[in-house]
Coordinates of C-alpha atoms in Angstrom, one line a residue:
M1 CA -44.0 -10.2 -22.1
K2 CA -47.8 -10.3 -22.6
I3 CA -47.3 -11.1 -26.3
L4 CA -44.8 -13.9 -25.4
N5 CA -47.4 -15.4 -23.0
V6 CA -50.1 -15.3 -25.7
F7 CA -47.7 -16.9 -28.2
A8 CA -46.7 -19.5 -25.6
A9 CA -50.3 -20.4 -24.8
F10 CA -51.2 -20.7 -28.5
T11 CA -48.2 -22.9 -29.1
V12 CA -49.0 -25.1 -26.1
L13 CA -52.5 -25.6 -27.4
I14 CA -51.2 -26.6 -30.9
V15 CA -48.6 -29.0 -29.5
A16 CA -51.2 -30.6 -27.1
F17 CA -53.8 -30.8 -29.9
L18 CA -51.3 -32.6 -32.2
F19 CA -50.3 -34.9 -29.5
Y20 CA -53.8 -36.0 -28.5
R21 CA -54.9 -36.2 -32.2
F22 CA -52.0 -38.6 -32.7
V23 CA -53.0 -40.6 -29.6
G24 CA -56.6 -40.8 -30.9
Q25 CA -55.4 -42.0 -34.3
N26 CA -53.2 -44.8 -33.0
A27 CA -54.8 -46.1 -29.8
V28 CA -56.5 -49.4 -30.4
N29 CA -58.6 -51.8 -28.3
V30 CA -56.2 -54.8 -28.5
P31 CA -54.0 -56.1 -25.6
Y32 CA -50.3 -56.3 -25.6
F33 CA -48.2 -58.6 -23.4
D34 CA -49.0 -57.6 -19.8
D35 CA -52.4 -56.3 -20.9
Y36 CA -53.6 -59.8 -21.1
A37 CA -53.0 -60.4 -17.4
Y38 CA -55.6 -57.8 -16.5
L39 CA -58.3 -59.9 -18.1
E40 CA -57.4 -62.6 -15.6
Y41 CA -57.5 -60.0 -12.7
I42 CA -60.9 -58.8 -13.8
I43 CA -62.3 -62.3 -13.9
K44 CA -60.9 -63.0 -10.5
F45 CA -62.4 -59.8 -9.1
I46 CA -65.8 -60.9 -10.5
N47 CA -65.5 -64.3 -9.0
A48 CA -64.2 -63.1 -5.6
P49 CA -66.7 -64.6 -3.0
N50 CA -66.2 -61.8 -0.5
A51 CA -64.4 -58.5 0.1
L52 CA -61.4 -60.1 1.8
H53 CA -60.8 -62.3 -1.2
F54 CA -61.2 -59.3 -3.5
M55 CA -58.5 -57.4 -1.5
Q56 CA -56.2 -60.4 -1.6
E57 CA -56.5 -60.6 -5.4
L58 CA -56.0 -56.9 -5.6
E59 CA -52.7 -57.1 -3.6
Y60 CA -51.2 -60.1 -5.4
K61 CA -48.1 -59.0 -7.3
H62 CA -47.7 -58.9 -11.0
N63 CA -44.2 -60.1 -12.0
G64 CA -42.9 -58.8 -8.7
H65 CA -44.6 -55.4 -9.0
G66 CA -47.5 -54.1 -6.9
V67 CA -50.0 -52.8 -9.5
I68 CA -53.0 -52.1 -7.4
T69 CA -53.5 -48.7 -9.2
A70 CA -53.6 -50.3 -12.6
K71 CA -55.8 -53.2 -11.4
L72 CA -58.3 -50.7 -10.0
V73 CA -58.3 -48.6 -13.2
F74 CA -58.9 -51.7 -15.4
W75 CA -61.6 -52.8 -12.9
L76 CA -63.3 -49.4 -12.9
D77 CA -63.2 -49.4 -16.7
Y78 CA -65.0 -52.7 -16.7
L79 CA -67.6 -51.6 -14.2
M80 CA -68.3 -48.4 -16.1
T81 CA -68.4 -49.7 -19.7
G82 CA -69.2 -53.4 -19.2
E83 CA -65.9 -54.5 -20.8
A84 CA -62.2 -54.0 -20.7
N85 CA -61.5 -51.5 -23.4
Y86 CA -57.8 -50.8 -23.9
R87 CA -58.4 -47.9 -26.2
T88 CA -60.4 -46.1 -23.5
L89 CA -57.7 -46.8 -21.0
I90 CA -55.1 -45.3 -23.3
L91 CA -57.2 -42.2 -24.1
V92 CA -58.0 -41.6 -20.4
G93 CA -54.5 -42.4 -19.3
S94 CA -52.9 -40.0 -21.8
G95 CA -54.8 -37.2 -20.0
L96 CA -52.3 -37.7 -17.1
V97 CA -49.8 -35.8 -19.2
I98 CA -52.0 -32.7 -18.8
G99 CA -51.6 -33.2 -15.0
L100 CA -47.8 -33.4 -15.3
F101 CA -47.8 -30.1 -17.3
A102 CA -50.1 -28.4 -14.8
Y103 CA -47.8 -29.4 -12.0
F104 CA -44.8 -27.8 -13.5
W105 CA -46.8 -24.7 -14.5
K106 CA -48.0 -24.5 -10.9
I107 CA -44.4 -24.3 -9.7
L108 CA -43.6 -21.6 -12.2
S109 CA -46.6 -19.5 -11.4
V110 CA -46.1 -19.7 -7.6
N111 CA -42.5 -18.4 -8.2
C112 CA -43.9 -15.5 -10.2
L113 CA -42.7 -16.8 -13.6
S114 CA -45.0 -16.1 -16.6
F115 CA -46.6 -18.7 -18.8
W116 CA -43.8 -18.2 -21.4
Y117 CA -41.5 -20.1 -19.2
A118 CA -43.7 -23.2 -19.4
L119 CA -43.5 -23.5 -23.2
P120 CA -40.4 -25.8 -23.1
V121 CA -42.2 -28.1 -20.6
A122 CA -45.0 -28.6 -23.1
L123 CA -42.6 -29.2 -26.0
F124 CA -41.1 -32.1 -24.2
L125 CA -44.2 -33.6 -22.5
F126 CA -46.8 -33.4 -25.3
T127 CA -44.8 -35.7 -27.7
P128 CA -44.7 -39.4 -28.5
A129 CA -41.2 -39.5 -27.1
Y130 CA -42.2 -42.0 -24.4
H131 CA -44.7 -43.8 -26.6
E132 CA -44.5 -47.2 -24.9
N133 CA -45.7 -45.5 -21.7
I134 CA -48.7 -44.1 -23.7
F135 CA -49.8 -46.7 -26.3
W136 CA -49.3 -49.8 -24.1
A137 CA -52.1 -49.6 -21.5
A138 CA -50.4 -51.6 -18.8
A139 CA -47.2 -49.6 -19.0
L140 CA -49.1 -46.3 -19.1
W141 CA -50.9 -47.1 -15.9
Q142 CA -47.6 -48.1 -14.3
Y143 CA -45.0 -45.7 -15.5
T144 CA -46.9 -42.6 -16.5
A145 CA -49.4 -43.0 -13.7
S146 CA -46.6 -43.3 -11.1
F147 CA -45.4 -39.9 -12.0
A148 CA -48.9 -38.4 -11.7
I149 CA -49.5 -40.0 -8.3
G150 CA -46.0 -39.2 -7.1
L151 CA -46.2 -35.5 -7.9
L152 CA -49.6 -35.3 -6.3
T153 CA -48.3 -37.1 -3.2
Y154 CA -45.3 -34.7 -2.9
F155 CA -47.5 -31.7 -3.6
L156 CA -50.0 -32.7 -0.8
L157 CA -47.1 -33.5 1.5
S158 CA -45.7 -30.0 1.1
K159 CA -49.0 -28.5 2.3
K160 CA -49.0 -27.8 6.1
N161 CA -52.5 -29.2 7.0
N162 CA -53.7 -32.5 8.2
W163 CA -56.1 -33.2 5.4
A164 CA -53.4 -32.8 2.8
F165 CA -51.0 -35.0 4.9
T166 CA -53.6 -37.7 5.1
G167 CA -54.1 -37.5 1.3
A168 CA -50.3 -37.7 0.9
I169 CA -50.2 -41.0 2.9
I170 CA -52.9 -42.5 0.7
G171 CA -51.0 -41.2 -2.3
G172 CA -47.7 -42.7 -1.0
Y173 CA -49.4 -46.1 -0.6
L174 CA -50.9 -46.0 -4.1
L175 CA -47.5 -44.9 -5.4
T176 CA -45.9 -48.0 -3.9
Y177 CA -48.5 -50.1 -5.7
T178 CA -48.2 -48.4 -9.0
N179 CA -44.7 -49.1 -10.2
G180 CA -41.4 -50.7 -9.1
N181 CA -39.8 -47.5 -8.0
G182 CA -42.9 -46.4 -6.0
L183 CA -41.6 -47.6 -2.6
F184 CA -38.5 -45.5 -3.2
G185 CA -40.7 -42.6 -4.0
M186 CA -42.6 -42.8 -0.8
Y187 CA -39.4 -42.9 1.3
V188 CA -38.0 -40.0 -0.7
G189 CA -41.0 -37.9 0.4
L190 CA -39.5 -37.9 3.9
V191 CA -37.2 -35.0 2.9
I192 CA -40.2 -32.7 2.7
P193 CA -41.4 -32.7 6.3
L194 CA -37.7 -32.8 7.5
L195 CA -36.7 -29.7 5.5
Q196 CA -39.9 -28.0 6.8
T197 CA -38.8 -28.9 10.4
R198 CA -42.2 -30.7 10.8
Y199 CA -40.5 -33.5 12.8
K200 CA -43.7 -35.0 14.2
K201 CA -45.1 -35.4 10.7
A202 CA -41.8 -36.8 9.5
I203 CA -42.0 -39.5 12.2
I204 CA -45.5 -40.3 11.2
W205 CA -44.5 -40.4 7.5
L206 CA -41.6 -42.7 8.2
A207 CA -44.0 -45.0 10.2
A208 CA -46.4 -45.0 7.2
C209 CA -43.4 -45.9 4.9
I210 CA -42.4 -48.8 7.1
L211 CA -46.0 -50.1 7.4
T212 CA -46.4 -49.9 3.6
T213 CA -43.1 -51.8 3.2
V214 CA -44.2 -54.6 5.5
L215 CA -47.5 -54.9 3.6
F216 CA -45.8 -54.8 0.3
Y217 CA -43.3 -57.6 1.1
W218 CA -45.7 -59.7 3.2
Y219 CA -46.7 -61.9 0.2
Y220 CA -43.8 -60.9 -2.1
P221 CA -42.8 -63.5 -4.7
F222 CA -39.0 -63.2 -4.2
G223 CA -36.9 -64.0 -7.2
F224 CA -37.7 -60.9 -9.3
G225 CA -35.4 -57.9 -9.7
S226 CA -31.9 -58.3 -11.0
L227 CA -31.7 -59.6 -14.5
G228 CA -28.5 -61.4 -13.9
Q229 CA -26.1 -59.2 -15.9
E230 CA -22.6 -58.8 -14.8
K231 CA -22.3 -56.2 -12.1
S232 CA -19.5 -53.6 -12.5
V233 CA -18.9 -49.9 -12.1
R234 CA -18.6 -49.6 -15.9
N235 CA -21.9 -51.3 -16.5
S236 CA -23.7 -49.3 -13.9
A237 CA -22.3 -46.1 -15.3
L238 CA -23.5 -47.0 -18.8
T239 CA -26.9 -47.9 -17.5
I240 CA -27.5 -44.7 -15.6
V241 CA -26.3 -42.6 -18.5
S242 CA -28.6 -44.5 -20.8
F243 CA -31.4 -44.2 -18.3
F244 CA -31.2 -40.4 -18.1
G245 CA -30.0 -39.6 -21.6
S246 CA -32.2 -41.8 -23.8
C247 CA -34.5 -39.1 -25.0
A248 CA -31.5 -37.4 -26.7
S249 CA -31.6 -40.2 -29.3
Y250 CA -34.5 -38.3 -30.9
F251 CA -32.3 -35.5 -32.0
R252 CA -30.3 -37.4 -34.6
G253 CA -30.9 -41.1 -33.8
R254 CA -27.4 -41.4 -32.4
L255 CA -25.8 -42.5 -29.1
P256 CA -23.2 -39.8 -28.6
E257 CA -26.1 -37.3 -27.8
V258 CA -27.5 -39.9 -25.4
A259 CA -24.1 -40.0 -23.6
V260 CA -23.8 -36.3 -23.4
L261 CA -27.3 -35.7 -22.0
G262 CA -27.1 -38.7 -19.7
V263 CA -23.8 -37.6 -18.2
G264 CA -25.1 -34.0 -17.9
I265 CA -28.3 -35.1 -16.0
T266 CA -26.5 -37.5 -13.8
L267 CA -23.9 -35.0 -12.7
S268 CA -26.6 -32.3 -12.3
L269 CA -28.6 -34.5 -10.0
L270 CA -25.6 -35.7 -8.0
G271 CA -24.3 -32.1 -7.8
L272 CA -27.6 -30.7 -6.5
A273 CA -27.9 -33.6 -4.0
L274 CA -24.3 -32.9 -2.7
W275 CA -24.8 -29.1 -2.6
L276 CA -28.1 -29.3 -0.8
G277 CA -26.9 -32.0 1.6
V278 CA -23.9 -30.0 2.6
E279 CA -26.1 -26.9 3.2
Y280 CA -28.5 -29.0 5.3
V281 CA -25.8 -30.4 7.5
K282 CA -24.4 -26.9 8.0
K283 CA -27.8 -25.7 9.0
L284 CA -28.1 -28.5 11.6
I285 CA -24.7 -27.6 13.0
A286 CA -25.2 -23.8 12.8
P287 CA -29.0 -23.0 12.7
R288 CA -28.3 -19.4 11.6
S289 CA -26.6 -20.6 8.5
K290 CA -29.0 -19.9 5.6
G291 CA -27.1 -21.2 2.6
K292 CA -27.8 -20.2 -1.0
M293 CA -29.5 -23.2 -2.6
L294 CA -31.6 -24.6 0.3
P295 CA -33.8 -21.6 0.8
V296 CA -34.9 -21.7 -2.9
F297 CA -36.8 -24.9 -2.0
T298 CA -37.6 -24.5 1.7
N299 CA -39.1 -21.0 1.4
T300 CA -41.8 -22.2 -0.9
P301 CA -43.7 -25.4 -0.1
V302 CA -44.4 -26.4 -3.7
N303 CA -40.7 -26.1 -4.5
L304 CA -40.0 -28.8 -2.0
S305 CA -42.2 -31.2 -4.0
L306 CA -39.9 -30.5 -7.0
L307 CA -36.9 -31.3 -4.8
A308 CA -38.5 -34.6 -3.8
L309 CA -39.1 -35.3 -7.5
L310 CA -35.4 -34.7 -8.3
A311 CA -34.4 -37.0 -5.4
W312 CA -36.8 -39.7 -6.6
L313 CA -35.4 -39.5 -10.2
L314 CA -31.9 -39.9 -8.8
V315 CA -32.7 -42.8 -6.5
T316 CA -34.6 -44.5 -9.4
G317 CA -31.6 -44.1 -11.7
L318 CA -29.2 -45.5 -9.2
G319 CA -31.5 -48.4 -8.5
V320 CA -31.8 -49.3 -12.2
A321 CA -28.0 -48.9 -12.5
T322 CA -27.6 -51.4 -9.7
A323 CA -30.3 -54.0 -10.3
R324 CA -30.5 -53.9 -14.1
A325 CA -27.1 -52.9 -15.3
V326 CA -26.2 -53.5 -19.0
D327 CA -22.9 -53.5 -20.8
T328 CA -23.7 -51.0 -23.5
L329 CA -25.4 -47.6 -24.1
E330 CA -29.0 -48.2 -25.1
T331 CA -32.4 -46.4 -25.3
P332 CA -35.1 -48.7 -23.8
A333 CA -38.5 -47.4 -24.7
R334 CA -40.1 -48.2 -21.3
Y335 CA -37.6 -45.9 -19.5
M336 CA -37.9 -43.0 -21.9
I337 CA -40.3 -41.2 -19.7
Y338 CA -37.7 -40.9 -17.0
S339 CA -35.3 -39.2 -19.3
V340 CA -38.0 -36.7 -20.5
M341 CA -39.1 -36.0 -16.9
S342 CA -35.5 -35.5 -15.8
V343 CA -35.0 -32.9 -18.5
V344 CA -38.2 -31.0 -17.6
A345 CA -37.6 -31.2 -13.8
L346 CA -34.0 -29.9 -14.1
Y347 CA -35.1 -27.1 -16.5
V348 CA -37.7 -25.9 -14.0
T349 CA -35.2 -26.2 -11.2
F350 CA -32.6 -24.1 -12.9
L351 CA -35.3 -21.5 -13.6
L352 CA -35.7 -21.2 -9.8
I353 CA -32.0 -20.9 -9.2
L354 CA -30.9 -18.5 -12.0
P355 CA -31.2 -14.8 -12.0
Q356 CA -33.8 -13.1 -14.3
R357 CA -31.4 -12.7 -17.3
G358 CA -30.3 -16.4 -17.0
Q359 CA -33.9 -17.5 -16.9
K360 CA -34.6 -15.7 -20.2
I361 CA -31.6 -17.1 -21.9
L362 CA -32.3 -20.6 -20.6
T363 CA -36.0 -20.5 -21.7
A364 CA -35.1 -19.1 -25.1
G365 CA -32.5 -21.9 -25.6
M366 CA -34.8 -24.7 -24.3
T367 CA -37.6 -23.4 -26.5
V368 CA -35.4 -23.9 -29.6
V369 CA -34.3 -27.3 -28.4
G370 CA -37.8 -28.2 -27.5
I371 CA -39.2 -27.4 -30.9
F372 CA -36.4 -29.5 -32.5
F373 CA -37.1 -32.3 -30.0
A374 CA -40.9 -32.3 -30.6
V375 CA -40.5 -32.4 -34.4
S376 CA -37.9 -35.1 -34.1
T377 CA -40.0 -37.3 -32.0
Y378 CA -42.6 -37.5 -34.7
M379 CA -39.9 -38.4 -37.2
F380 CA -38.2 -41.0 -35.0
A381 CA -41.0 -42.3 -32.6
A382 CA -44.2 -41.9 -34.6
P383 CA -43.2 -44.6 -37.2
D384 CA -42.7 -47.0 -34.3
V385 CA -46.1 -46.1 -32.9
I386 CA -47.8 -46.7 -36.3
N387 CA -46.1 -50.0 -36.9
F388 CA -47.1 -51.0 -33.3
R389 CA -50.7 -50.0 -34.0
N390 CA -50.8 -52.0 -37.2
S391 CA -49.3 -55.1 -35.4
L392 CA -52.1 -54.9 -32.8
I393 CA -54.7 -54.6 -35.6
S394 CA -53.3 -57.8 -37.1
D395 CA -53.4 -59.3 -33.6
A396 CA -57.2 -58.6 -33.5
F397 CA -57.7 -60.7 -36.7
S398 CA -55.3 -63.5 -35.6
L399 CA -56.8 -63.7 -32.1
Q400 CA -60.3 -63.9 -33.5
Q401 CA -59.4 -66.5 -36.2
H402 CA -56.6 -68.5 -34.7
R403 CA -56.0 -67.5 -31.1
R404 CA -52.5 -66.3 -32.0
V405 CA -50.7 -63.0 -32.2
T406 CA -48.5 -61.7 -35.0
G407 CA -45.1 -60.1 -35.3
K408 CA -44.2 -60.5 -31.6
L409 CA -43.5 -63.2 -29.0
E410 CA -46.4 -65.7 -29.2
T411 CA -48.6 -64.9 -26.1
M412 CA -51.1 -67.7 -26.5
T413 CA -48.6 -70.5 -25.9
N414 CA -49.1 -69.6 -22.2
S415 CA -52.0 -71.8 -21.3
V416 CA -53.0 -69.6 -18.3
V417 CA -53.1 -66.5 -20.5
K418 CA -55.1 -68.3 -23.2
K419 CA -57.5 -69.8 -20.6
Y420 CA -58.5 -66.4 -19.2
F421 CA -58.5 -64.7 -22.6
D422 CA -60.9 -67.3 -23.9
E423 CA -63.1 -66.8 -20.8
A424 CA -63.0 -63.1 -21.1
V425 CA -64.1 -63.2 -24.8
E426 CA -66.8 -65.8 -24.1
K427 CA -68.3 -63.7 -21.2
G428 CA -68.0 -60.4 -23.1
I429 CA -65.5 -59.0 -20.7
Y430 CA -63.3 -58.3 -23.7
V431 CA -64.7 -57.8 -27.2
I432 CA -62.2 -58.3 -30.1
P433 CA -62.6 -55.2 -32.3
T434 CA -63.7 -55.5 -35.9
T435 CA -61.1 -54.2 -38.4
A436 CA -60.6 -54.0 -42.1
L437 CA -58.7 -57.3 -41.9
N438 CA -62.0 -59.2 -41.1
E439 CA -62.7 -58.9 -44.8
V440 CA -59.6 -60.7 -45.9
N441 CA -61.4 -64.1 -46.2
V442 CA -64.2 -62.7 -48.4
I443 CA -62.6 -59.9 -50.4
S444 CA -61.9 -60.6 -54.0
A445 CA -58.2 -60.5 -54.7
D446 CA -56.9 -58.5 -57.7
T447 CA -56.6 -60.8 -60.8
L448 CA -53.2 -59.5 -61.5
T449 CA -50.4 -60.8 -59.3
M450 CA -47.2 -59.0 -58.5
P451 CA -44.6 -61.4 -59.7
N452 CA -41.8 -58.8 -59.6
V453 CA -42.0 -58.2 -55.8
S454 CA -38.6 -59.1 -54.4
L455 CA -38.6 -60.7 -51.0
S456 CA -35.6 -61.9 -49.0
V457 CA -36.1 -64.3 -46.1
D458 CA -33.7 -64.9 -43.3
I459 CA -34.0 -66.9 -40.1
D460 CA -32.7 -65.1 -37.0
T461 CA -32.7 -65.9 -33.3
L462 CA -33.9 -63.6 -30.5
P463 CA -31.7 -64.2 -27.4
A464 CA -34.6 -64.6 -25.0
Y465 CA -36.3 -67.5 -23.2
G466 CA -33.6 -69.9 -24.4
G467 CA -33.7 -68.5 -28.0
I468 CA -36.7 -67.6 -30.1
L469 CA -36.4 -68.2 -33.9
I470 CA -37.8 -65.6 -36.2
N471 CA -38.5 -65.5 -40.0
K472 CA -37.5 -62.1 -41.2
V473 CA -39.1 -61.2 -44.6
R474 CA -37.7 -58.0 -46.2
N475 CA -38.7 -55.9 -49.2
E476 CA -37.2 -52.7 -50.6
Q477 CA -40.0 -51.4 -52.9
L478 CA -43.5 -51.7 -51.5
V479 CA -45.1 -48.7 -49.8
V480 CA -48.6 -47.7 -48.8
S481 CA -50.2 -44.3 -49.4
Q482 CA -49.7 -42.0 -46.5
D483 CA -52.5 -39.4 -47.2
K484 CA -54.6 -40.8 -44.4
P485 CA -53.4 -41.8 -40.9
Q486 CA -55.3 -45.1 -40.8
N487 CA -53.6 -46.4 -44.0
A488 CA -51.6 -49.6 -43.5
L489 CA -49.9 -52.5 -45.2
F490 CA -50.3 -56.1 -44.2
M491 CA -48.7 -59.3 -45.4
V492 CA -51.1 -62.2 -46.1
L493 CA -50.0 -65.8 -46.0
K494 CA -52.5 -68.3 -47.5
N495 CA -52.5 -72.0 -48.0
D496 CA -55.2 -74.5 -49.0
S497 CA -56.9 -74.4 -45.6
T498 CA -56.6 -71.0 -44.0
T499 CA -55.2 -67.4 -44.1
Y500 CA -52.9 -65.6 -41.8
V501 CA -52.2 -61.9 -41.6
T502 CA -49.2 -60.2 -40.1
A503 CA -48.4 -56.5 -40.0
V504 CA -45.2 -55.3 -41.6
K505 CA -42.7 -52.9 -40.1
Q506 CA -42.6 -50.1 -42.7
R507 CA -39.2 -48.5 -43.1
P508 CA -39.1 -45.1 -41.3
N509 CA -38.3 -42.0 -43.2
R510 CA -35.3 -40.6 -41.3
E511 CA -34.4 -37.9 -43.8
R512 CA -35.4 -34.7 -41.9
R513 CA -35.9 -32.5 -45.1
S514 CA -38.0 -35.1 -46.7
F515 CA -40.1 -35.6 -43.6
L516 CA -40.7 -31.8 -43.1
R517 CA -41.5 -31.4 -46.8
T518 CA -43.9 -34.4 -47.2
G519 CA -44.9 -35.3 -43.7
N520 CA -44.4 -38.9 -44.7
Y521 CA -43.4 -41.2 -41.8
F522 CA -42.2 -44.0 -44.1
K523 CA -40.2 -44.7 -47.2
E524 CA -40.3 -47.7 -49.6
G525 CA -39.8 -51.1 -48.2
F526 CA -40.6 -53.1 -45.1
E527 CA -39.6 -55.9 -42.8
A528 CA -42.0 -58.5 -41.4
W529 CA -41.1 -60.6 -38.4
I530 CA -42.8 -64.0 -38.0
Y531 CA -41.9 -65.3 -34.5
Q532 CA -41.8 -68.9 -33.5
D533 CA -45.3 -70.2 -33.1
N534 CA -47.0 -67.2 -34.7
I535 CA -47.9 -69.3 -37.8
P536 CA -48.0 -73.1 -38.1
E537 CA -45.6 -74.8 -40.4
G538 CA -46.6 -75.0 -44.0
N539 CA -46.1 -73.7 -47.6
Y540 CA -47.9 -70.3 -47.9
Q541 CA -48.6 -68.0 -50.9
V542 CA -47.6 -64.5 -50.1
G543 CA -50.0 -61.6 -50.6
F544 CA -50.4 -58.1 -49.5
L545 CA -53.4 -56.2 -48.1
F546 CA -53.3 -52.5 -48.9
S547 CA -55.6 -50.8 -46.4
E548 CA -55.9 -47.4 -48.1
S549 CA -59.6 -46.8 -48.5
Q550 CA -62.9 -48.0 -47.2
K551 CA -62.4 -51.2 -49.2
P552 CA -59.0 -52.8 -48.8
R553 CA -57.1 -54.1 -51.8
L554 CA -55.8 -57.6 -51.7
V555 CA -53.1 -58.7 -54.1
Y556 CA -51.3 -62.1 -54.2
T557 CA -47.8 -62.6 -55.5
S558 CA -46.1 -65.6 -57.1
Q559 CA -43.9 -65.8 -54.0
R560 CA -44.1 -68.7 -51.6
L561 CA -43.0 -68.7 -48.0
I562 CA -42.1 -72.0 -46.2
I563 CA -42.7 -71.8 -42.4
Q564 CA -40.8 -74.5 -40.5
D565 CA -41.8 -76.1 -37.2
F566 CA -39.0 -74.9 -35.0
Q567 CA -39.9 -77.4 -32.3
K568 CA -38.9 -80.4 -34.4

């Protein structure tokens, strides 16, 4: 067993190192969607005339969500560094994953299980599976941070001392103001003092929950929540299965695996809830009744925090299935962390329930699955991360030159967003980073054009906000060298007066053997999306910037791209 523990520790270090190296390579100091709002919040904090006004600005909701935790983190980042640095926020925030791993290892160690049993936990957590909750700063400090705060809250609540209980109340309040499911999470914590028969503490905790609820909804901008989809049992079932099973899409990129895992997790959580509920009722009726499942959690305080986590995941899944039901199986990136955490939490739970032989079989099986999962996330998720990084790099150039973004919904058409962004840049609150694209206006283009580059252009409509028109430019041949992680390919559009740059979505390499042999994330070809308002109407010459060395290579083709004014 000692050899297995050493092997497990060595493997965890490698997996964690690869994960954080990947984060360091792809985290950039450029905002994305909700990130822009935090520049507004920082400016309002700076301009707050007094502490009361500051607290009011801190409490104001963001799209119906209380995000006090994220606001405080962005504010502290500004106070400590003198600017809002999104890369710093991502690097620091990704460290929360270490805390999640440490929590599950704590449970295993308290239950006298060796480090070997924690290996599958690392193989699922230290991956880019839930990349949107890592590389998008605002989402990271909502979704990922909510798990870190929630687990800490439950852990403190399970401790039988007043200081820990006070800390849990503070944690519960912050949890409510971290993510949309935070208020559910605080109420779920009530199961811990109830199962510990600490009824006085349970009453105090319930009072704290009610007070937090009143404060949360006092200035609540009602109108958020349901997305207006048709409500039905079928749609709710599809939604909760997608919610819990989405991480299975990394195995082969297919939905059947999502359905199997989603159904398995949903039934496991419902089954555990029913089993434990029946045993708890029996114990209330017959105090001498011990039960088989309930003592697994009640005899060890930290195990109760795990039970609260399972309940929180179930309640969140049911809430999403009710308020945001969809009519098909899907794998939304922002919810991926819930699927991963459900797998890990249930794995640890079954380790507590199973006999020793079952524990060994489960761990061996989950280790094999975890290795396959970890490798697959780099094949399926990493290309999305790199394409996302490159789109933000092109945003840095477009924001600096044109006050526009590229390859995504145009953010700067919102006058409020643009106003505070301009003010933040003017006052040095946010500094647009310098990238290789800054040289595009001065670099000498290759004298030889690329007349044989084949481009197809289609106009599509994104069914959002009344319909957003998109120019989709496709190519099947071009590829950038992948010997260095920072290499990238950008499309350049030039007319007589100015130059625009947009990142391309390189085609992912989904062939497992090829990926394992070469380590290449991409194959030949790309697709570039030019959203409505990204680029003004005009006739542009198409070129490509190959960022493969210290000096980028710019090549123009004989192709022309006509951008229409979709508003006419």
